[in-house]
Coordinates of C-alpha atoms and ligand atoms in Angstrom, one line a residue:
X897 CA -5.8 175.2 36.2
X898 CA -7.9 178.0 36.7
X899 CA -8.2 180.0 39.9
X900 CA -11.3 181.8 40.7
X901 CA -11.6 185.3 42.3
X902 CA -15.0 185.3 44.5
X903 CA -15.6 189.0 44.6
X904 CA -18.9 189.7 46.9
X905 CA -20.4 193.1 45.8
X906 CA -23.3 194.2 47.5
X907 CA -25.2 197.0 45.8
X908 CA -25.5 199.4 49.3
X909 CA -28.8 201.4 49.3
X910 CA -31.9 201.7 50.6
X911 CA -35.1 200.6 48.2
X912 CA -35.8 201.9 44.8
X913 CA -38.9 203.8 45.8
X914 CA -37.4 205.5 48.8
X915 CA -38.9 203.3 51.3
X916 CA -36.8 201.4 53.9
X917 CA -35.1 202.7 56.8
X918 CA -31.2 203.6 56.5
X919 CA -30.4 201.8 59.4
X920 CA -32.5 198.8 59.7
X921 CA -32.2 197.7 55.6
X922 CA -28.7 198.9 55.0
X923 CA -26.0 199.9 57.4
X924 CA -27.0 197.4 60.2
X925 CA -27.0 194.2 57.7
X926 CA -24.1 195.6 55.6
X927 CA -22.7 195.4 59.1
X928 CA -23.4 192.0 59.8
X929 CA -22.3 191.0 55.9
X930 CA -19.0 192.1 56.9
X931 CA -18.8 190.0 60.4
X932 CA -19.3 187.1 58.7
X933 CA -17.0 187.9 56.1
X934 CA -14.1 188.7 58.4
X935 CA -14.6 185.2 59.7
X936 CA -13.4 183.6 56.6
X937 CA -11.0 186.5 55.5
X938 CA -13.5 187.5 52.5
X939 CA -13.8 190.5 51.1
X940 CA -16.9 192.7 50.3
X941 CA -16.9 195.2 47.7
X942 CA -19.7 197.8 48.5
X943 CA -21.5 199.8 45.3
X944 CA -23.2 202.4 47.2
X945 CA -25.7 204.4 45.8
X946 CA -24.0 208.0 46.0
X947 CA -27.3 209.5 44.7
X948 CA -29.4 209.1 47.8
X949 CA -26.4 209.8 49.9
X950 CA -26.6 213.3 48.3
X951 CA -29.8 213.9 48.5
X952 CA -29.8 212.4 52.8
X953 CA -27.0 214.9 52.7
X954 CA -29.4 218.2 52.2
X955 CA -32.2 216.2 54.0
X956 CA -31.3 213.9 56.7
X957 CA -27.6 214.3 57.5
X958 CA -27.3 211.9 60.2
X959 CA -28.3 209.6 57.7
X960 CA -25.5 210.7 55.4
X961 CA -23.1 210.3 57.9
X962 CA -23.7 206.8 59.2
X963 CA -23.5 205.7 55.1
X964 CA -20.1 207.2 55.0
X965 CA -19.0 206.5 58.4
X966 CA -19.7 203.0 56.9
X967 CA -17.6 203.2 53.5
X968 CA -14.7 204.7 56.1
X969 CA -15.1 201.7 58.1
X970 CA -14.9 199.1 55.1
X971 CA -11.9 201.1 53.5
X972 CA -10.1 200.9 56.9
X973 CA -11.1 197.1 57.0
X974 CA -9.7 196.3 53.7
X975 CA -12.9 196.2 52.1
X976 CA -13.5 198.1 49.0
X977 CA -16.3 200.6 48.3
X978 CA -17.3 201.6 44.6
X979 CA -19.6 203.6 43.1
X980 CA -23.7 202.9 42.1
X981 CA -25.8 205.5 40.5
X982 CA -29.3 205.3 41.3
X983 CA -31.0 209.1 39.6
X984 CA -34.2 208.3 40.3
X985 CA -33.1 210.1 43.4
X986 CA -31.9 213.2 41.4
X987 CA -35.8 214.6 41.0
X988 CA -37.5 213.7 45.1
X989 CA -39.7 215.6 47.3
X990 CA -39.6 214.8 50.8
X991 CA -42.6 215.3 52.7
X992 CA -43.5 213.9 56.5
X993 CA -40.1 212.0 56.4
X994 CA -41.1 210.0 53.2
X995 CA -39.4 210.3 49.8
X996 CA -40.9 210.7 46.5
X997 CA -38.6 210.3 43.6
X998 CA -38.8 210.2 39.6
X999 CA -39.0 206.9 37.7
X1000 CA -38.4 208.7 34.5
X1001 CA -34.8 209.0 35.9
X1002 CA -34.5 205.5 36.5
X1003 CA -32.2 204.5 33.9
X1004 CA -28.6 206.4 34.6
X1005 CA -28.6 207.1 30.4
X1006 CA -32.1 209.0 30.6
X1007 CA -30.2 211.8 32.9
X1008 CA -30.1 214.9 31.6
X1009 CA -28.7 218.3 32.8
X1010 CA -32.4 219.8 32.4
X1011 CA -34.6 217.4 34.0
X1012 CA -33.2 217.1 37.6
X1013 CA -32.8 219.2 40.8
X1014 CA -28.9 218.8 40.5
X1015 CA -28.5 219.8 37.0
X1016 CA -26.4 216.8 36.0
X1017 CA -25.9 214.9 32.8
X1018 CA -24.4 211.6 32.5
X1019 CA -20.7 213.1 32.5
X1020 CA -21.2 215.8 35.8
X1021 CA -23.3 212.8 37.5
X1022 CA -20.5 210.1 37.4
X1023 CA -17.9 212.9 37.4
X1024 CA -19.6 213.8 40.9
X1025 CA -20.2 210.4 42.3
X1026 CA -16.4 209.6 41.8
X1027 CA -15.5 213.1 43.2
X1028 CA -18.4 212.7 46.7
X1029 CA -15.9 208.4 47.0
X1030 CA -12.6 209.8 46.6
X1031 CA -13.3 213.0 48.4
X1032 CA -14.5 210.9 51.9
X1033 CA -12.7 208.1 51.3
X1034 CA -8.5 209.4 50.1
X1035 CA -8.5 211.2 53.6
X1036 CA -8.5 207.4 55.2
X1037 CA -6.6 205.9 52.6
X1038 CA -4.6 208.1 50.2
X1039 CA -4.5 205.7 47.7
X1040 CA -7.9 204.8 47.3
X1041 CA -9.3 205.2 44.1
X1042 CA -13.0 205.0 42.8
X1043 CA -12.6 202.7 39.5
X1044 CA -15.3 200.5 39.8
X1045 CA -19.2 200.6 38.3
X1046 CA -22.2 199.1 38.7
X1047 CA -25.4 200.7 36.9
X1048 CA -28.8 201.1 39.4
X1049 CA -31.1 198.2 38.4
X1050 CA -28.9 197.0 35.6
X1051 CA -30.1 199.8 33.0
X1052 CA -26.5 200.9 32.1
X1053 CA -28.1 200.8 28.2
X1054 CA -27.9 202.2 25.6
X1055 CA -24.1 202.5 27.0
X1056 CA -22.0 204.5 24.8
X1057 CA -22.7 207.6 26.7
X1058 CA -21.1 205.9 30.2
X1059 CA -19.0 203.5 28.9
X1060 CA -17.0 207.1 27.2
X1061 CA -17.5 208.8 30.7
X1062 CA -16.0 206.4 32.4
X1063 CA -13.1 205.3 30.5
X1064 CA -12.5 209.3 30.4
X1065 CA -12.8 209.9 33.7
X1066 CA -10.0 206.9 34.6
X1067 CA -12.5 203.9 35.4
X1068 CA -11.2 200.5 35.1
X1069 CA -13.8 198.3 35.4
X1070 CA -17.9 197.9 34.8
X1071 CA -19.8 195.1 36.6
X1072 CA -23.1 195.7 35.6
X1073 CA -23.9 193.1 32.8
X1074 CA -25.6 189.9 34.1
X1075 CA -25.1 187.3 31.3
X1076 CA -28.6 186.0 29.8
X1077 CA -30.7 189.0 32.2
X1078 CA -33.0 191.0 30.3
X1079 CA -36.1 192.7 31.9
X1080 CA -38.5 195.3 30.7
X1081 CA -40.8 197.7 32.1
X1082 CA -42.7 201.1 30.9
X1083 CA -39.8 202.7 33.4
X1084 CA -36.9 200.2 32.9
X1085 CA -35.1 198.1 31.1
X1086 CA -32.0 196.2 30.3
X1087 CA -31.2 193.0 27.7
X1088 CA -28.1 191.2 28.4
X1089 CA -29.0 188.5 26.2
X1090 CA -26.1 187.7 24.1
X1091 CA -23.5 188.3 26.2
X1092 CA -20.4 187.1 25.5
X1093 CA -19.4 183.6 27.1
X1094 CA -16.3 185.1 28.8
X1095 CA -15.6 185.2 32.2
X1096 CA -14.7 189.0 31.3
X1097 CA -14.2 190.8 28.6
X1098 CA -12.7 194.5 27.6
X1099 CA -15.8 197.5 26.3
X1100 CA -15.3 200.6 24.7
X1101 CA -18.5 201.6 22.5
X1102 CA -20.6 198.6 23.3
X1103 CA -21.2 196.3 26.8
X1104 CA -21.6 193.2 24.7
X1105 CA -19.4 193.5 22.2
X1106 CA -15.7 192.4 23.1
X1107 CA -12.8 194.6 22.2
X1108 CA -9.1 195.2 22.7
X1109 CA -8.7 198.5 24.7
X1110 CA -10.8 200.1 27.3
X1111 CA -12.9 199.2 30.3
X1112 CA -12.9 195.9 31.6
X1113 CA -16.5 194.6 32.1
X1114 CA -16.7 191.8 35.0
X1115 CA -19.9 190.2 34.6
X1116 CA -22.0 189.1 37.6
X1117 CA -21.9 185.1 37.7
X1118 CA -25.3 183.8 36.1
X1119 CA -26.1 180.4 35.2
X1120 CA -28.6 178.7 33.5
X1121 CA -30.1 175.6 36.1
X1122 CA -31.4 172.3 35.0
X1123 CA -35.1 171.9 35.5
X1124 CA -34.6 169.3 38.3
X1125 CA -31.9 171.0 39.6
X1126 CA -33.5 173.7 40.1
X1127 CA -37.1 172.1 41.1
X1128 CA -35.0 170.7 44.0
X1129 CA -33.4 173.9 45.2
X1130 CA -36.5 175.6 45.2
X1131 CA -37.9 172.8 47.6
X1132 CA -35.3 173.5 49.6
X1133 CA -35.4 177.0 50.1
X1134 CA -39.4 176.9 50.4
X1135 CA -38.4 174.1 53.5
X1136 CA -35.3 175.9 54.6
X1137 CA -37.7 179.4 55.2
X1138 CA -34.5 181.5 55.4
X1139 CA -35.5 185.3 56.3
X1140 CA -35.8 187.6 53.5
X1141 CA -34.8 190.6 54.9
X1142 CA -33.2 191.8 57.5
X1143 CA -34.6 192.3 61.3
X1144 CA -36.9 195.1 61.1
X1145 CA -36.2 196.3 57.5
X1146 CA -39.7 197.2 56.0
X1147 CA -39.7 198.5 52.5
X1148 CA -41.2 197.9 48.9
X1149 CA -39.3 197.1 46.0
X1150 CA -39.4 200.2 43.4
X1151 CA -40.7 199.5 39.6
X1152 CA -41.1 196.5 38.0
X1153 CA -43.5 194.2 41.1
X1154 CA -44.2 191.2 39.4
X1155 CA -47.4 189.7 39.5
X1156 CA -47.7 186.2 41.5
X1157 CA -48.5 183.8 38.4
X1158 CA -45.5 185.5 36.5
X1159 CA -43.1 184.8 39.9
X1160 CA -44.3 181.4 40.4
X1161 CA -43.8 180.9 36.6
X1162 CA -39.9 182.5 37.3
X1163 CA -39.3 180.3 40.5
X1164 CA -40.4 177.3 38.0
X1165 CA -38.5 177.8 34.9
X1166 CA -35.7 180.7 35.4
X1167 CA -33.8 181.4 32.5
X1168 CA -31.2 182.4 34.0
X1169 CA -29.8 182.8 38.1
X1170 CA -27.4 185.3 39.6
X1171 CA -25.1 184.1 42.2
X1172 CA -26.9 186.0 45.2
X1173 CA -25.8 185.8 48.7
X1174 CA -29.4 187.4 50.0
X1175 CA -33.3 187.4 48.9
X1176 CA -33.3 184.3 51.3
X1177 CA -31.3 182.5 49.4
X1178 CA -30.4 178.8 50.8
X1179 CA -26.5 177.4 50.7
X1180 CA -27.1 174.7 48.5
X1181 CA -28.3 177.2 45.8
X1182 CA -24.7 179.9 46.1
X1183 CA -22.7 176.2 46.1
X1184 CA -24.7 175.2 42.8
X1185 CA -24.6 177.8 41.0
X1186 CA -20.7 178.5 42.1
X1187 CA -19.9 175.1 41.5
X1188 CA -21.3 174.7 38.1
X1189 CA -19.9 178.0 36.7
X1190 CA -16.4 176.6 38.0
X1191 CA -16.7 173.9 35.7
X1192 CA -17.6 176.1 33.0
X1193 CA -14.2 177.3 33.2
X1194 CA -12.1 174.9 34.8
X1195 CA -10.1 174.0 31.8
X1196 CA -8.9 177.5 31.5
X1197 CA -5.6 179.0 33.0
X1198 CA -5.0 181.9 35.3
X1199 CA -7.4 184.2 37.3
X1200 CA -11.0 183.7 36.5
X1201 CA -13.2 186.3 38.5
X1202 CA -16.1 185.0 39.7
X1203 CA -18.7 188.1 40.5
X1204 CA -21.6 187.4 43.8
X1205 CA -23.9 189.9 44.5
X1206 CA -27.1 190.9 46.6
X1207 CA -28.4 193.3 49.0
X1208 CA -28.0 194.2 52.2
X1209 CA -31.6 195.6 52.4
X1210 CA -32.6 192.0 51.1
X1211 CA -29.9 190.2 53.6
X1212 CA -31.8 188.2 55.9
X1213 CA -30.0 184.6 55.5
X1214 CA -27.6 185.3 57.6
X1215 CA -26.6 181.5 58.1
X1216 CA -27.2 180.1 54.6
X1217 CA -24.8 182.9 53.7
X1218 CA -22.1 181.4 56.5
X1219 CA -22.4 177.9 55.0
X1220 CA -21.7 179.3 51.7
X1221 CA -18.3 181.0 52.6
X1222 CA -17.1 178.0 55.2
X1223 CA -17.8 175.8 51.5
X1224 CA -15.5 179.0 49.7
X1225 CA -12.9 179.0 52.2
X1226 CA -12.0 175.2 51.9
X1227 CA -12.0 175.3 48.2
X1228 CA -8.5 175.7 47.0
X1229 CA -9.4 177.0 43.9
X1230 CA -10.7 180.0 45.1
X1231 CA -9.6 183.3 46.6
X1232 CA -11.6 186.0 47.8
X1233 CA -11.0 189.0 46.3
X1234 CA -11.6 192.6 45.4
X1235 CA -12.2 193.6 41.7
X1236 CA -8.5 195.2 42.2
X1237 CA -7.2 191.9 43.2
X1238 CA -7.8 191.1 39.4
X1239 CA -5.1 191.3 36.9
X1240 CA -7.0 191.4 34.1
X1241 CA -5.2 191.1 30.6
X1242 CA -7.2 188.8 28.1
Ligands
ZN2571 ZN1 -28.9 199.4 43.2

C-alpha cells in the first residue's frame, strides 16, 4: 500500500509585474501559511523568488531583509526553503517606488549574459541563486542545502540548458512540470502535455522524457475533474466566497490576463487542476482533487509524493485551507513532508 508524501510548496514572491506590497502579499500570509501548518505538524516548502530579492537588495533593503529574515525563520522551524527564478526582474527600473521589469526575460531559458543588468546566463543565474540560499541560510543551519527547483511561471522549456546546470551544480530535484498544463502567450509559455503518468520520474536532457540517472522531477499533483464534479465544486466555491487574496494585498497578475469569456470557458471545462491551497480555493476542491489522485496510485507500494502548491500573495482562504489539512492529518496514508523527506529511487 502506497503512502503519500503531501509536500506544500508555495512559490514566495511578490506579483509578476512588480506590483504588490512585500509585506501585505507575501511575508504576512506566508506567515499565516505556516501557523496553520504548525497546527497539524505540516510542512511548507517555500520557492522564493531570489531574483527580486536581489534586486530589493540594491533598492529597498528593508525589504530584502524581512524575505530573508523569513527563509531564516522557516529553516529554524523545520520548514524548507528552495530556490525560484523569476528574471523578468534581471532588467527593472524603479521609479516613484514602482517597478518596471522585462517580459522578454520571462522565461528563465531566454537569459542571457548580454541582455540583463546582472550579466547572468542561465549557468551564473542559478549558480547565484543557490550561492544568495546557502550563503543566508548554512549560517542557521550548517547543513542546509539548496537542491530544489521550481521554474517562474512554469517556463522551465526548452530545458536542456537548466536541467545540465542543475544536475552540475549538485541539484536533486525539479518541481516545475504540472502534468497536462500548457499555456502560451507572445511572452510565455510552457506545454506539459504528455507528461509521463508517474508520480515522479528521473530527467537528464529532457523534462518529459523518463530516464535512469539524473535529476528527479516531482511533478505538481494535477488531475483531470469530471464535468459534474467539477460543475459542483465550482458552485461551491462561487457560494463558499472564500477571499482571494490576502488582507490588504493589492496587485495585478503579470503576462498572460485572460479575458472573461475565455476564464468562464476554463472555470467550465478545465482540462486539467493543480492541487492549490490558495486563489480562493474551497476544501472540498484540495480533498477532491487529493483524493482522486490517491486512487490513481493506491495500488502501488512505497512513498508516492504528492506535490500542493499556491501563493501566498494569492492566500486568502485561510479556513478552506484549515479544513483541508485537519482532512490530511487524519488520513493515515499520508505524511507531510519536505521534498527531502523523499527517498526517491524508481
Ligand atoms: Zn513564481
Amino acid at each position: 500500500m502506497a503512502t503519500f508524501k503531501l509536500i506544500i510548496s508555495a512559490d514566495h514572491e511578490i506579483f509578476g509585474n512588480g506590483s504588490g506590497d512585500v509585506m501585505h502579499c507575501m511575508v504576512n500570509p506566508t506567515n499565516k501559511l505556516k501557523v496553520i501548518a504548525d497546527k497539524f505538524g505540516a510542512k511548507i516548502t517555500l520557492f522564493t523568488d531570489v531574483c527580486e530579492y536581489w534586486v530589493f537588495e540594491k533598492k529597498q533593503p528593508e525589504l530584502a531583509k524581512s524575505i530573508k529574515n523569513q527563509w531564516i525563520d522557516f529553516i529554524k522551524s523545520n520548514h524548507d526553503v528552495q530556490l525560484h527564478l523569476h528574471p523578468q526582474w534581471l532588467n527593472y527600473s524603479f521609479n516613484n517606488n514602482n517597478y518596471e521589469l522585462d517580459y522578454n526575460l520571462w522565461r528563465l531559458p531566454s537569459v542571457k549574459s548580454d541582455n540583463n543588468d546582472f550579466g547572468y546566463g542561465v549557468k551564473e543565474l542559478i549558480f547565484n541563486g543557490k550561492q544568495t540560499l546557502e550563503s543566508v541560510l548554512q549560517k542557521e543551519n550548517k547543513s542546509y542545502k539548496s537542491y530544489a527547483f521550481r521554474a517562474g511561471g512554469w517556463c522551465i522549456q526548452p530545458e536542456e540548458k537548466v536541467l545540465e546546470t542543475l544536475i552540475s551544480l549538485d541539484f536533486k530535484i525539479d518541481s516545475t512540470v504540472a502534468p497536462e498544463a500548457s499555456y502560451s502567450n507572445e511572452k510565455s509559455w510552457f506545454n506539459f502535455k504528455n507528461s509521463p503518468q508517474f508520480p515522479f520520474w528521473k530527467v537528464n536532457k529532457s523534462i518529459l522524457q523518463p530516464t535512469n540517472t539524473g535529476l528527479t522531477e516531482v511533478p505538481i499533483v494535477t488531475i483531470k475533474p469530471g464535468i459534474f464534479q467539477n460543475f459542483f465544486l465550482l458552485v461551491d466555491k462561487v457560494l463558499k466566497k472564500h477571499p482571494q487574496k490576502p488582507i490588504n494585498c493589492v496587485g495585478r497578475a503579470g503576462l498572460g490576463k485572460k479575458s472573461k469569456l475565455n476564464k468562464l470557458k476554463d472555470a467550465l471545462t478545465p482540462s486539467y487542476k493543480m492541487l492549490n491551497f490558495s486563489d480562493g480555493t474551497t476544501a472540498k476542491e484540495m480533498i477532491y482533487i487529493a483524493s482522486k489522485y490517491m486512487k490513481r496510485f493506491e495500488n502501488e507500494t512505497g512513498e508516492i509524493p504528492m506535490v500542493m502548491i499556491g501563493h501566498p500573495k494569492t492566500f486568502g482562504n485561510h479556513e478552506a485551507f484549515e479544513n483541508f489539512l485537519e482532512w490530511a492529518a487524519s488520513n493515515p496514508k499520508i505524511e507531510f513532508s519536505l521534498y527531502s523527506d523523499l527517498k526517491l529511487e524508481n
